[in-house]
Coordinates of C-alpha atoms in Angstrom, one line a residue:
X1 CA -10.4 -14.2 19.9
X2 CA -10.0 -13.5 15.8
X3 CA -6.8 -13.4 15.6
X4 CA -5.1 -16.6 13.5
X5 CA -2.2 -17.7 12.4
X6 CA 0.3 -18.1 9.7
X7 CA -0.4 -21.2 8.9
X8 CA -4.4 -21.0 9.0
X9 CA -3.6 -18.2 6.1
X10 CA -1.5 -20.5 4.2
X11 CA -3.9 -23.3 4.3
X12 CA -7.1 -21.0 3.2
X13 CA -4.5 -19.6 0.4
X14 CA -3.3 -23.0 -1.1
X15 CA -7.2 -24.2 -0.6
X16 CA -8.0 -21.7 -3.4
X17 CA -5.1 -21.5 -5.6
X18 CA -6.2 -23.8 -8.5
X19 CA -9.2 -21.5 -8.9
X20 CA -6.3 -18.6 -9.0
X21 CA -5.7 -17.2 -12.7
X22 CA -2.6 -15.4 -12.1
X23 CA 0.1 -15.3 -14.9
X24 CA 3.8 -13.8 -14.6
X25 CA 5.6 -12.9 -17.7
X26 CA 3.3 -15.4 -19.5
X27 CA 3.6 -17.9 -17.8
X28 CA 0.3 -19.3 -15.3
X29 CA 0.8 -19.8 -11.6
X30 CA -0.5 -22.7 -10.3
X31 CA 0.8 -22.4 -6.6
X32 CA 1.4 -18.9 -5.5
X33 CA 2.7 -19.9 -2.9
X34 CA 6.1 -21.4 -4.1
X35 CA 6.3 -19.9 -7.0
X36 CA 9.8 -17.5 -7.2
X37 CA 8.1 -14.2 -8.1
X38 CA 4.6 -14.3 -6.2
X39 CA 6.2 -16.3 -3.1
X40 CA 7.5 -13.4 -1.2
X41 CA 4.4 -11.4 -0.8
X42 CA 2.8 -14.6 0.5
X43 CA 6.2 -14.8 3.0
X44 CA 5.0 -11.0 3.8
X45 CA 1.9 -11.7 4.5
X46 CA 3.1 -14.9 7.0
X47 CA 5.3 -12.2 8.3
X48 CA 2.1 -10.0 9.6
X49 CA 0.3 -12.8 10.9
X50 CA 3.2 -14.0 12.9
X51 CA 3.7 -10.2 14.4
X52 CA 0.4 -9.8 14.7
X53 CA 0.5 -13.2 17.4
X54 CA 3.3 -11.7 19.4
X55 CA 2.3 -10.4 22.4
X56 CA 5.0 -7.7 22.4
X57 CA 2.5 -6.1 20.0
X58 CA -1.0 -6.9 21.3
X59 CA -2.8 -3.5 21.2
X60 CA -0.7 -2.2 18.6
X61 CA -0.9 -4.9 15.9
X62 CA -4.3 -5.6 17.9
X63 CA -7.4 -3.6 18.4
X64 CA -10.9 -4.1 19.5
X65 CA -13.3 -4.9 16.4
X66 CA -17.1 -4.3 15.8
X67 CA -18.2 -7.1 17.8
X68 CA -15.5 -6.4 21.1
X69 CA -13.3 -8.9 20.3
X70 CA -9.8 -8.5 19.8
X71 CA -8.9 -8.2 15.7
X72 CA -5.5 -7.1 13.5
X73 CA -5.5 -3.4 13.9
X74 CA -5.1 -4.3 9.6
X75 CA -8.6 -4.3 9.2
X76 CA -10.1 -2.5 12.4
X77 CA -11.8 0.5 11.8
X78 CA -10.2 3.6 13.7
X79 CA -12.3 5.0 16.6
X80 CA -9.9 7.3 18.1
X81 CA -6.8 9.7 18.0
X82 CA -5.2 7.0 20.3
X83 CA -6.3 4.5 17.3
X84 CA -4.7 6.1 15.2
X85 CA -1.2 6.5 16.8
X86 CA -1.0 2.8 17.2
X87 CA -2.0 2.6 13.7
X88 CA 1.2 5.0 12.8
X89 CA 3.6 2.3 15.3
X90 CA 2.0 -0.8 13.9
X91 CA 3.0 0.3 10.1
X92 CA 6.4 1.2 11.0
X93 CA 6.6 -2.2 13.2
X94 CA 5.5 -3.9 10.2
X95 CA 7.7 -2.8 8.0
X96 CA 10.6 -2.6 10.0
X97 CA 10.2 -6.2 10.6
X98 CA 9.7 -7.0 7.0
X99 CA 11.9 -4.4 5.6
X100 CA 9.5 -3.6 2.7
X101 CA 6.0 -3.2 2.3
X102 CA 3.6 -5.0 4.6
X103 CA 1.2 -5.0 1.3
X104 CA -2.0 -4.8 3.9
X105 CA -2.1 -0.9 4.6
X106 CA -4.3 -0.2 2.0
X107 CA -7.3 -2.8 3.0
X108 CA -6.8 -1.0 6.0
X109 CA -7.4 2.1 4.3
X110 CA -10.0 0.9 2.1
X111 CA -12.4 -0.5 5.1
X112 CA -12.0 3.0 6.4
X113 CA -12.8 5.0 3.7
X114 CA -15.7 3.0 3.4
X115 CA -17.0 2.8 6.4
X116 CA -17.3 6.4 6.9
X117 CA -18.7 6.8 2.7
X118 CA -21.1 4.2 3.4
X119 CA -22.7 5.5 6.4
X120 CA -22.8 9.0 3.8
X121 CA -24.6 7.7 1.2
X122 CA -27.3 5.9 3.7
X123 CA -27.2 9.3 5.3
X124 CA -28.4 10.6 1.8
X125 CA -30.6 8.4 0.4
X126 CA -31.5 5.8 2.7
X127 CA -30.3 3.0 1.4
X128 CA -28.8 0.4 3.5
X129 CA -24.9 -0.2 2.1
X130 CA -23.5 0.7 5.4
X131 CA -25.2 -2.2 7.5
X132 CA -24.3 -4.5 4.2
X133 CA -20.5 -3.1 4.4
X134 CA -20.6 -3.8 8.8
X135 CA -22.1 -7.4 8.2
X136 CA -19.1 -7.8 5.9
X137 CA -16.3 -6.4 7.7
X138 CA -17.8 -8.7 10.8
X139 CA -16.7 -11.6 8.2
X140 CA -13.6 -10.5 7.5
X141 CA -12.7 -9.5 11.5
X142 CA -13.8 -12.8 12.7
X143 CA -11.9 -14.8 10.0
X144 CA -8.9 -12.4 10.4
X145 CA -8.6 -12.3 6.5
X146 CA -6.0 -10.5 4.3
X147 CA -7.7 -7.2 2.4
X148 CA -6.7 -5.4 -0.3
X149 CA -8.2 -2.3 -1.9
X150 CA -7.5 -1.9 -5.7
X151 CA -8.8 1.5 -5.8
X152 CA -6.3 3.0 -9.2
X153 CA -7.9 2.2 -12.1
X154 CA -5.8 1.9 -15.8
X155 CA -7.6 5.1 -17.2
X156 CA -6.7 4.7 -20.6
X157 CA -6.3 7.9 -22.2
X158 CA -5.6 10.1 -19.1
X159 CA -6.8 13.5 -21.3
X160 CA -10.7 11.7 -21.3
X161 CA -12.7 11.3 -18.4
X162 CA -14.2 8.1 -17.7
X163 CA -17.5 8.5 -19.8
X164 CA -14.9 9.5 -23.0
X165 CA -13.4 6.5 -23.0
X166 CA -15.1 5.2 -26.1
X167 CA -14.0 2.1 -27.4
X168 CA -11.9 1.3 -23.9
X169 CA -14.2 -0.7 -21.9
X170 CA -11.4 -1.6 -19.9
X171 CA -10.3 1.9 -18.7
X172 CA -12.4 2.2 -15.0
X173 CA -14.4 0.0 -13.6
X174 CA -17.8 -0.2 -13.9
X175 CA -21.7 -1.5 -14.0
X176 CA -21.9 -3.3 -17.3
X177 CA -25.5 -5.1 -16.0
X178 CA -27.5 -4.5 -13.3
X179 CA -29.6 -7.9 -11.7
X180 CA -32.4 -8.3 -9.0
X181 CA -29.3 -10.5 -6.7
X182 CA -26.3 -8.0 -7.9
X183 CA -24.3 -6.8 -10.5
X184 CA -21.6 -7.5 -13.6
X185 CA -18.6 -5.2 -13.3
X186 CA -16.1 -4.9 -16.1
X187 CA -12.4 -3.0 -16.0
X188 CA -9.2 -3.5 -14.8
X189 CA -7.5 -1.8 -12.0
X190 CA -3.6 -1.5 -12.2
X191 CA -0.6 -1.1 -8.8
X192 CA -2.7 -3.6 -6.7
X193 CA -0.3 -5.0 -4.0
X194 CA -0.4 -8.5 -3.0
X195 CA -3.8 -8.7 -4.7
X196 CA -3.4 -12.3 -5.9
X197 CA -2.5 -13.4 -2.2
X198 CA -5.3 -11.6 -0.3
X199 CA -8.7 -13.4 1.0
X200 CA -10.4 -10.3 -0.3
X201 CA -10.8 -7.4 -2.5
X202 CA -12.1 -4.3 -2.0
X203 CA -12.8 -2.3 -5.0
X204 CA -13.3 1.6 -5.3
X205 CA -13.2 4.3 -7.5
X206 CA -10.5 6.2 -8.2
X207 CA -11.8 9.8 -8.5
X208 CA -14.6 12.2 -8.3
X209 CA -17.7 11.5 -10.7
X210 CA -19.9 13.4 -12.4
X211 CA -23.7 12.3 -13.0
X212 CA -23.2 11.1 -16.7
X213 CA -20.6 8.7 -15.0
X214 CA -22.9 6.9 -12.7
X215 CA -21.9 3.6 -14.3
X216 CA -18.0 4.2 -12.5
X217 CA -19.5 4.8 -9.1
X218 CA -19.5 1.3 -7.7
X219 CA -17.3 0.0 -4.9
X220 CA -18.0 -4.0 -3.8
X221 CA -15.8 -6.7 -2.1
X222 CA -15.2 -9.8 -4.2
X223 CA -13.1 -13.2 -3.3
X224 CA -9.7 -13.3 -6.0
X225 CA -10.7 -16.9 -6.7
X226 CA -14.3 -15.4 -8.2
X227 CA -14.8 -16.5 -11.6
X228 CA -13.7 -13.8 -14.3
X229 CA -11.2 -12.3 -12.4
X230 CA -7.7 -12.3 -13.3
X231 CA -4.3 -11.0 -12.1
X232 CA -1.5 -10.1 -14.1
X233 CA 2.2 -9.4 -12.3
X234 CA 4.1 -6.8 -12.5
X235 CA 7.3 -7.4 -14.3
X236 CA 10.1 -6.0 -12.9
X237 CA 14.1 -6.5 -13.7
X238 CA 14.5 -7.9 -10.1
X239 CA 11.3 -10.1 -10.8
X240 CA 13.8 -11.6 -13.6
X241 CA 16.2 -11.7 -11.3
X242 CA 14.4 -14.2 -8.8
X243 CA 13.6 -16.3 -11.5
X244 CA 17.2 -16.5 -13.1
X245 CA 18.2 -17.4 -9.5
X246 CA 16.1 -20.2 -9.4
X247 CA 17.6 -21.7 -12.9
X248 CA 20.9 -21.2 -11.7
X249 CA 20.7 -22.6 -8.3
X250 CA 22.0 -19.8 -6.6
X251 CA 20.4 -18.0 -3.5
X252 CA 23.0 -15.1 -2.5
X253 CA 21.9 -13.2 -5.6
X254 CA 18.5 -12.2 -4.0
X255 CA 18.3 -13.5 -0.8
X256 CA 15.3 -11.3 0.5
X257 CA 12.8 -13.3 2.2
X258 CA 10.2 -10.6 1.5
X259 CA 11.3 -9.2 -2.1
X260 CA 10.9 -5.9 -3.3
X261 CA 7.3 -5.7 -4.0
X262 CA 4.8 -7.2 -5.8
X263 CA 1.7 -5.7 -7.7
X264 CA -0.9 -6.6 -9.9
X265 CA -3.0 -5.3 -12.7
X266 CA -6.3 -6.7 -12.0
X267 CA -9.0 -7.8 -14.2
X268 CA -12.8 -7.6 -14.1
X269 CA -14.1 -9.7 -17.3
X270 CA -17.7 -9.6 -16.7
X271 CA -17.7 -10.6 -12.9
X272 CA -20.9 -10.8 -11.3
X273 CA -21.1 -9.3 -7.1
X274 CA -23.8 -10.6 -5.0
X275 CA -26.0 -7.7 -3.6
X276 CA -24.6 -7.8 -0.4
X277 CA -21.3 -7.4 -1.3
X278 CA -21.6 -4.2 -3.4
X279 CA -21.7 -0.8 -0.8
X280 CA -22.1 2.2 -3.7
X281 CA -24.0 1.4 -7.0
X282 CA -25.0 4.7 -9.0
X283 CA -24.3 7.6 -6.3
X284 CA -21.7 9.3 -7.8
X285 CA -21.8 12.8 -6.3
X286 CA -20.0 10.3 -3.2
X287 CA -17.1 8.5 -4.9
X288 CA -14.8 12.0 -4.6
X289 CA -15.4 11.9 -0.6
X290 CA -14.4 8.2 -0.7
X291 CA -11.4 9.3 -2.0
X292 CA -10.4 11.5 0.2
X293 CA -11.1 9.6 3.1
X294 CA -8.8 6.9 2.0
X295 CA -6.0 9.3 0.8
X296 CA -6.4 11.3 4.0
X297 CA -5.5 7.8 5.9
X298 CA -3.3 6.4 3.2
X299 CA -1.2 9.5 3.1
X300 CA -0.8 9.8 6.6
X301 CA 0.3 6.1 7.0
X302 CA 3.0 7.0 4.4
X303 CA 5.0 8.8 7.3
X304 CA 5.3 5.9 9.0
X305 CA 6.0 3.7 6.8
X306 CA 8.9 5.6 5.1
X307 CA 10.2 6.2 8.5
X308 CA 10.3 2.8 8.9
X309 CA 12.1 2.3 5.3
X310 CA 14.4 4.9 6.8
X311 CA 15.3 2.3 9.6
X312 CA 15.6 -0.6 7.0
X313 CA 17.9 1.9 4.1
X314 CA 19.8 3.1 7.8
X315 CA 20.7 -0.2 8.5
X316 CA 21.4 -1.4 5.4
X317 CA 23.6 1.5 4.6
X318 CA 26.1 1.1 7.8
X319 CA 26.1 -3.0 6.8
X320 CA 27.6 -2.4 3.9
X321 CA 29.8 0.5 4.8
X322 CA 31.0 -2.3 7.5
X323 CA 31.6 -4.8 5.4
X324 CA 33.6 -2.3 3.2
X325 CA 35.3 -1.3 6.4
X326 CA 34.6 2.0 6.8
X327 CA 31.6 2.1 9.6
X328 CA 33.5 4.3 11.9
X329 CA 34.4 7.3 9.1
X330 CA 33.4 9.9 10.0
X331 CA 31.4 11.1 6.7
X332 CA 29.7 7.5 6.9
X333 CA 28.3 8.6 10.2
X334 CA 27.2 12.1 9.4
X335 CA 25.7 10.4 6.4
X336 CA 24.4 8.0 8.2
X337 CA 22.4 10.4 10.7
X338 CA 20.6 12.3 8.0
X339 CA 19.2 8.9 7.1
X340 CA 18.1 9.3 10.6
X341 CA 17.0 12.8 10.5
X342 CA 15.0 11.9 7.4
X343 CA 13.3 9.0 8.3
X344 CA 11.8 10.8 12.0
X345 CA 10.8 13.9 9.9
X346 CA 8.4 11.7 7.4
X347 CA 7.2 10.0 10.9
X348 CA 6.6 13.1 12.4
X349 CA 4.5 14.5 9.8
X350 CA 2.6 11.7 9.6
X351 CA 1.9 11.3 12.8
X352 CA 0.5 15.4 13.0
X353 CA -2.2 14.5 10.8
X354 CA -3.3 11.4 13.1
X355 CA -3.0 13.7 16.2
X356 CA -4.9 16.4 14.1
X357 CA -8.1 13.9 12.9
X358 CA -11.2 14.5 13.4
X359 CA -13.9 12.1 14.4
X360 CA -16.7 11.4 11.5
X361 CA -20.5 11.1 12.2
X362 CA -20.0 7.2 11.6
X363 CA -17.7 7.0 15.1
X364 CA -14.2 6.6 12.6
X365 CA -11.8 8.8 13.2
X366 CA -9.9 10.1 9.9
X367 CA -6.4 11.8 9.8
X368 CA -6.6 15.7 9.0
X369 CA -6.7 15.5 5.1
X370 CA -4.5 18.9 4.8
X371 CA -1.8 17.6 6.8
X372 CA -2.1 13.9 5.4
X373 CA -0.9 15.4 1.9
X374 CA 1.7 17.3 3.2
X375 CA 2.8 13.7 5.2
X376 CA 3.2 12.7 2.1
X377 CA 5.0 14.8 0.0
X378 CA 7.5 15.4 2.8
X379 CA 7.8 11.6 3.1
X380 CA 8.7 11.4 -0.8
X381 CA 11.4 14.4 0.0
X382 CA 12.7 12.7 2.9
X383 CA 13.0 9.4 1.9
X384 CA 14.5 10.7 -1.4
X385 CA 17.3 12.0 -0.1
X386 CA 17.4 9.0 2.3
X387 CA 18.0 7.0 -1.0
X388 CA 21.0 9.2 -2.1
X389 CA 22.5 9.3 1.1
X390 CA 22.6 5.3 1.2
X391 CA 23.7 5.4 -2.3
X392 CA 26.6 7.1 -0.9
X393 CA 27.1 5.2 2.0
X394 CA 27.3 1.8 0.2
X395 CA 29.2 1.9 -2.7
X396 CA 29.3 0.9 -6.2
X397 CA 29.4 -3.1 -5.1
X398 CA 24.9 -2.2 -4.6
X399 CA 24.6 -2.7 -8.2
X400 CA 28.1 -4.0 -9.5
X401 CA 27.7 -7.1 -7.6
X402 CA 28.8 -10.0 -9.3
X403 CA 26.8 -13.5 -8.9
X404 CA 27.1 -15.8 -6.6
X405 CA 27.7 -18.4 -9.4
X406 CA 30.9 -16.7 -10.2
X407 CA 32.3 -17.8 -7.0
X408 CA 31.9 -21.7 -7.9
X409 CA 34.0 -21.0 -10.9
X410 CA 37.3 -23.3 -10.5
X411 CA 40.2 -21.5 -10.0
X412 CA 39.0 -18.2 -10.9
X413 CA 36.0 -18.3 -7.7
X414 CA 38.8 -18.4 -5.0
X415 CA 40.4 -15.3 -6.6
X416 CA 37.1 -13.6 -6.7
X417 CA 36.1 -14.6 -3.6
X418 CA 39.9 -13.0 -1.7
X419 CA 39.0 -9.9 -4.2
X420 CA 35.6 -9.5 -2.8
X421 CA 36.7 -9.2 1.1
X422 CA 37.1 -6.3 2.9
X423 CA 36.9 -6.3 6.0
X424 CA 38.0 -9.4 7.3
X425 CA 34.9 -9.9 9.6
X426 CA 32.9 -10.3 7.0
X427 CA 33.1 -13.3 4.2
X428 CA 33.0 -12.3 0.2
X429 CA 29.0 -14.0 0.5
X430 CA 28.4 -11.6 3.2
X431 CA 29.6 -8.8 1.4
X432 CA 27.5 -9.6 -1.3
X433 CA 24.4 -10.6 0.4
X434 CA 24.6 -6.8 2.1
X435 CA 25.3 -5.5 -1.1
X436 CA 22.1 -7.1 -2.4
X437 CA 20.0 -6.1 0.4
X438 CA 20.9 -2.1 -0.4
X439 CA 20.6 -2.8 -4.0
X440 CA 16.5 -3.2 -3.9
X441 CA 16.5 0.3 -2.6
X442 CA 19.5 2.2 -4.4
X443 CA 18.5 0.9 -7.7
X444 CA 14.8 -1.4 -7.1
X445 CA 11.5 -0.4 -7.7
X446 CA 10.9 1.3 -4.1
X447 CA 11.3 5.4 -5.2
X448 CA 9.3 4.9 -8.0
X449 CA 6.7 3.5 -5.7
X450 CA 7.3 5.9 -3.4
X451 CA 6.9 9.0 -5.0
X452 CA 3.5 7.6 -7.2
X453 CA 2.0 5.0 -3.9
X454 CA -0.8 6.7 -2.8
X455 CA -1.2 9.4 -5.5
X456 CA 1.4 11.1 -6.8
X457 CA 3.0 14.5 -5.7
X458 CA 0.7 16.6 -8.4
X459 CA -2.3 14.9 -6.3
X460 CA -1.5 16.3 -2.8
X461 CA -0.4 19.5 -4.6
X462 CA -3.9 19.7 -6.5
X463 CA -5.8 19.0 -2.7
X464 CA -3.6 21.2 -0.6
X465 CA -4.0 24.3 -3.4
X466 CA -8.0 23.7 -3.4
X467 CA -7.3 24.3 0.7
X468 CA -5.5 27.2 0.1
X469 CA -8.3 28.5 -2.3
X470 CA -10.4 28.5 0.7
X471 CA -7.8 29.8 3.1
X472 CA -6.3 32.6 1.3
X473 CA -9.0 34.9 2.1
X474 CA -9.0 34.8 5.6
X475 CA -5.0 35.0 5.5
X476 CA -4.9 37.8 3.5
X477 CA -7.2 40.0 5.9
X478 CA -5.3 38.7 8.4
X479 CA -2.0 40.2 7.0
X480 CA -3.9 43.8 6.4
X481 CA -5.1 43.6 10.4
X482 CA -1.6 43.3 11.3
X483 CA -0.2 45.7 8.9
X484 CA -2.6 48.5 9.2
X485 CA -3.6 48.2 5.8
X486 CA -6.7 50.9 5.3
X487 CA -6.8 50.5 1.4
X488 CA -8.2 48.2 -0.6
X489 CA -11.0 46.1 -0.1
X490 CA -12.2 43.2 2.6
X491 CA -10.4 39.7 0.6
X492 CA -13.1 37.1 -0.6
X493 CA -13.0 34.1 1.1
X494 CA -11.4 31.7 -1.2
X495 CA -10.1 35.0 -3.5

C-alpha cells in the first residue's frame, strides 16, 4: 500500500531542509519546520497525512492509483463521476478538519490537467511527454509525496504579453537554454501555497500562448531543494503576528495550529530539468487547454472547499456569540443559518459540475468547465456574505482583542481578565482564543484569497461569455420558435 505517514513526511522534509533557500521578511529559514511562520503549513500538511490514515476516510481520502494500489485521492488522477464526488467530500473533509486550506488541492489539480494535456500533445505530435509524465506520477503515488502546482506567474506589466516583456526576464517562466539531457528555466511564479513544504513541484503556464511565445510553453516537475530555486513568503500582518507571539511568550494571541495560509513567490534562477521531468517544451497552441483543464477542476473544488469554510466561519461564529452569551438570540440563529444556506449553495454548485464532467480520451474525467466557473463565482458570493454574516455574529472583540500579555499585567490583568468574561462558562482566555479563531476570517487574508484563488471573478466571467458567444445563436432561434417570430433572419451561431 502507498499510503505513509505523518511522520515519514516530516522525516523526508527535515532530510532536505538545509538544501531549502526560503527567506521570510528577510530573514533565511533554516528548519521549516519549527520555524513560527512556515510551521503551520507543515502542521497542515501532517494534518492530511494523518486523515488520509484514518479508515473512516479510506476511499474518500483514498483511491486506486496507476498501478492498483491504494494512493491519497491528493494525487490520483480522476477516472470517474464517482471520482469526482469523493474528490468534492475529501476537500470539504480536509478542510473542515484543518479549518483552512489543505494547501494540496492544486497538485491535485495540476496532475490532472496534465495528464489529460500530455496525452494531447502526444496525440499531436508524437512525442512521448505523456508516458514521461505516468512514469512520474508512478513516483510520486508510490512515495505518497506532497505536490504543488505553481501555475500563476508574476507577469510584470499585465498590459504586455509574455514576449513584450522586454527587459523583465523574470515575468513568466520560460526556456532560457535548451540541452541534449533537459533544460534551464528562468522566472518566478507568485500565490504558490505550501510550495516550500511540498516533495514536488509542478510547474505550468498560466495562459494561452501564441507561436512567437514558444519559449513560455513549458511545464516540468522539479524537487524544491533543486539548486537555483528559491522561495520567498508572503508577508502578511498575521505572519507578524506569529512572530511577535513568539518574542513575547504568549500563545493565546494566535493559537491556530494550522495558520491562515501560507504562500510563496517562487523563483527559477537558471534551474536546469532533467528530460524526463519536463512534459511540454515548445507546443504552445496546448498551454490554453492546460489551463482550462486545471481551472475546470480547480474551480469546481472551490465549492467544496468554501462549503467547508462555511462549516469552519459557522462554527466559529456561534463560539463566539456563546461566549458573548448570546447563542440562543434569535437574530444570532437566523444569522447563523444563512452561514448555513451559503456554505451548501457553493457545495452544490460545485458539486453540478463534477456530476456534469465529461470523460477525456486519456480515461480522466474533468468537471464541466461552464459550470466549474459558475462554482466559483457563486462560491466567492456565498462565502462573501458568509464573512459578513459572521462579522455580525461575533462582535467587535474579532479584531479588538487585546493580548494575552495584558492579562499577566499585575494588578491591572485580574481587572482585565473579570472585564473580559461574559458568559460565565467560558474563561476571559477562552473568550479570546474564540475571538482569535474568527478574526483570521473577519479581518485575515482568507476573502482576498478567496475571491482571486483560482482566477479571479473577471476570469470565469471572460470563459463563461466566450460560452455564451457560442450559445447565443442557438438560444436566440430558440426564442423566435417559441414566439412565432416570422421576421428577421435565422441567428448565427455564436452571433
Amino acid at each position: 500500500m502507498a499510503i505513509k505517514g505523518p511522520q515519514e513526511y516530516l522525516s523526508r522534509l527535515r532530510s532536505r531542509a538545509r538544501d531549502l533557500d526560503i527567506y521570510v521578511a528577510g530573514e533565511r529559514v533554516e528548519d521549516p519546520a519549527s520555524h513560527p511562520v512556515t510551521r503551520p503549513s507543515v502542521e497542515v500538511m501532517l494534518k492530511t497525512y494523518e486523515l488520509t490514515s484514518d479508515p473512516r476516510y479510506r476511499g474518500v481520502l483514498t483511491a486506486r492509483g496507476l498501478r492498483g494500489d491504494e494512493v491519497s485521492r491528493l494525487v490520483h488522477v480522476e477516472s470517474s463521476v464517482e471520482d469526482l464526488i469523493m474528490r468534492a467530500e475529501a476537500q470539504r473533509i480536509l478542510n473542515f478538519h484543518i479549518g483552512n486550506c489543505n494547501y494540496r488541492c492544486t497538485g491535485h489539480d495540476g496532475i490532472n490537467a496534465l495528464f489529460a494535456a500530455t496525452y494531447d500533445i502526444d496525440s499531436k505530435h508524437g512525442t512521448d511527454y505523456h508516458a514521461r509524465f505516468v512514469r512520474w506520477l508512478e513516483y510520486v503515488q508510490e512515495n505518497d509525496l506532497v505536490v504543488e502546482t505553481a501555475m500563476t506567474d508574476v507577469k510584470g506589466d499585465r498590459s504586455k504579453r509574455p514576449a513584450e516583456q522586454r527587459g523583465n526576464d523574470m515575468a513568466y517562466v520560460h526556456v532560457v537554454e535548451e540541452r541534449d539531457d533537459g533544460i534551464v528555466v528562468r522566472g518566478a511564479k507568485m500565490h504558490v501555497t505550501g510550495a516550500a513544504v511540498a516533495d514536488e513541484l509542478l510547474v505550468v503556464p498560466t495562459r494561452a500562448l501564441r507561436e512567437d511565445e514558444r519559449e513560455f510553453a513549458v511545464a516540468f516537475a522539479v524537487r524544491p531543494d533543486t539548486k537555483g530555486v528559491h522561495f520567498v513568503a508572503s508577508w502578511h500582518p498575521m505572519d507578524a503576528m506569529r512572530k511577535v507571539m513568539r518574542d513575547l511568550g504568549v500563545e493565546i494571541d494566535y493559537p491556530l495550529p494550522f495558520g491562515h495560509r501560507n504562500n510563496y513567490v517562487v523563483i527559477f534562477d537558471d534551474v536546469f530539468v532533467p528530460r524526463e521531468r519536463v512534459f511540454m517544451n515548445g507546443e504552445y497552441e496546448f498551454a490554453g487547454r492546460l489551463v482550462e483543464y486545471f481551472t475546470a477542476h480547480h474551480r469546481a473544488a472551490g465549492g467544496p472547499c468554501k462549503a467547508a469554510f462555511a462549516d469552519v466561519i459557522l462554527g466559529a461564529a456561534a463560539l463566539a456569540a456563546d461566549t458573548n452569551g448570546v447563542l440562543g438570540a434569535s437574530y444570532i440563529q437566523d444569522r447563523l443559518l444563512e452561514i448555513m444556506r451559503h456554505g451548501e449553495a457553493a457545495y452544490a454548485a460545485g458539486l453540478a459540475a463534477m456530476v456534469k464532467a465529461y470523460r477525456h480520451p486519456s480515461g480522466e474525467y474533468i468537471p464541466d468547465p461552464r459550470l466549474a466557473n459558475v462554482a466559483k463565482l457563486e462560491a466567492v458570493e456565498h462565502l462573501k456574505e458568509a464573512i459578513v454574516a459572521a462579522a455580525d455574529v461575533g462582535g467587535g472583540i474579532s479584531v479588538n482583542a487585546p493580548s494575552e500579555a495584558d492579562l499577566r499585567v499585575k494588578g491591572v490583568g485580574d481587572e482585565l481578565r473579570r472585564a473580559l468574561q461574559a458568559n460565565q462558562a467560558y474563561s476571559a482566555e477562552d473568550r479570546l482564543r474564540a475571538a482569535r479563531l474568527l478574526q483570521v476570517w473577519v479581518a485575515g487574508p482568507h476573502l482576498v484569497g478567496l475571491v482571486q484563488g483560482g482566477g479571479p471573478p473577471a476570469a470565469e466571467l471572460l470563459a463563461l461569455r466566450a460560452d455564451l458567444r457560442s450559445r447565443l445563436g442557438e438560444l436566440v432561434d430558440n426564442a423566435r420558435r417559441l414566439a412565432g417570430v416570422k421576421g428577421g433572419q435565422a441567428t448565427r451561431q455564436g452571433a
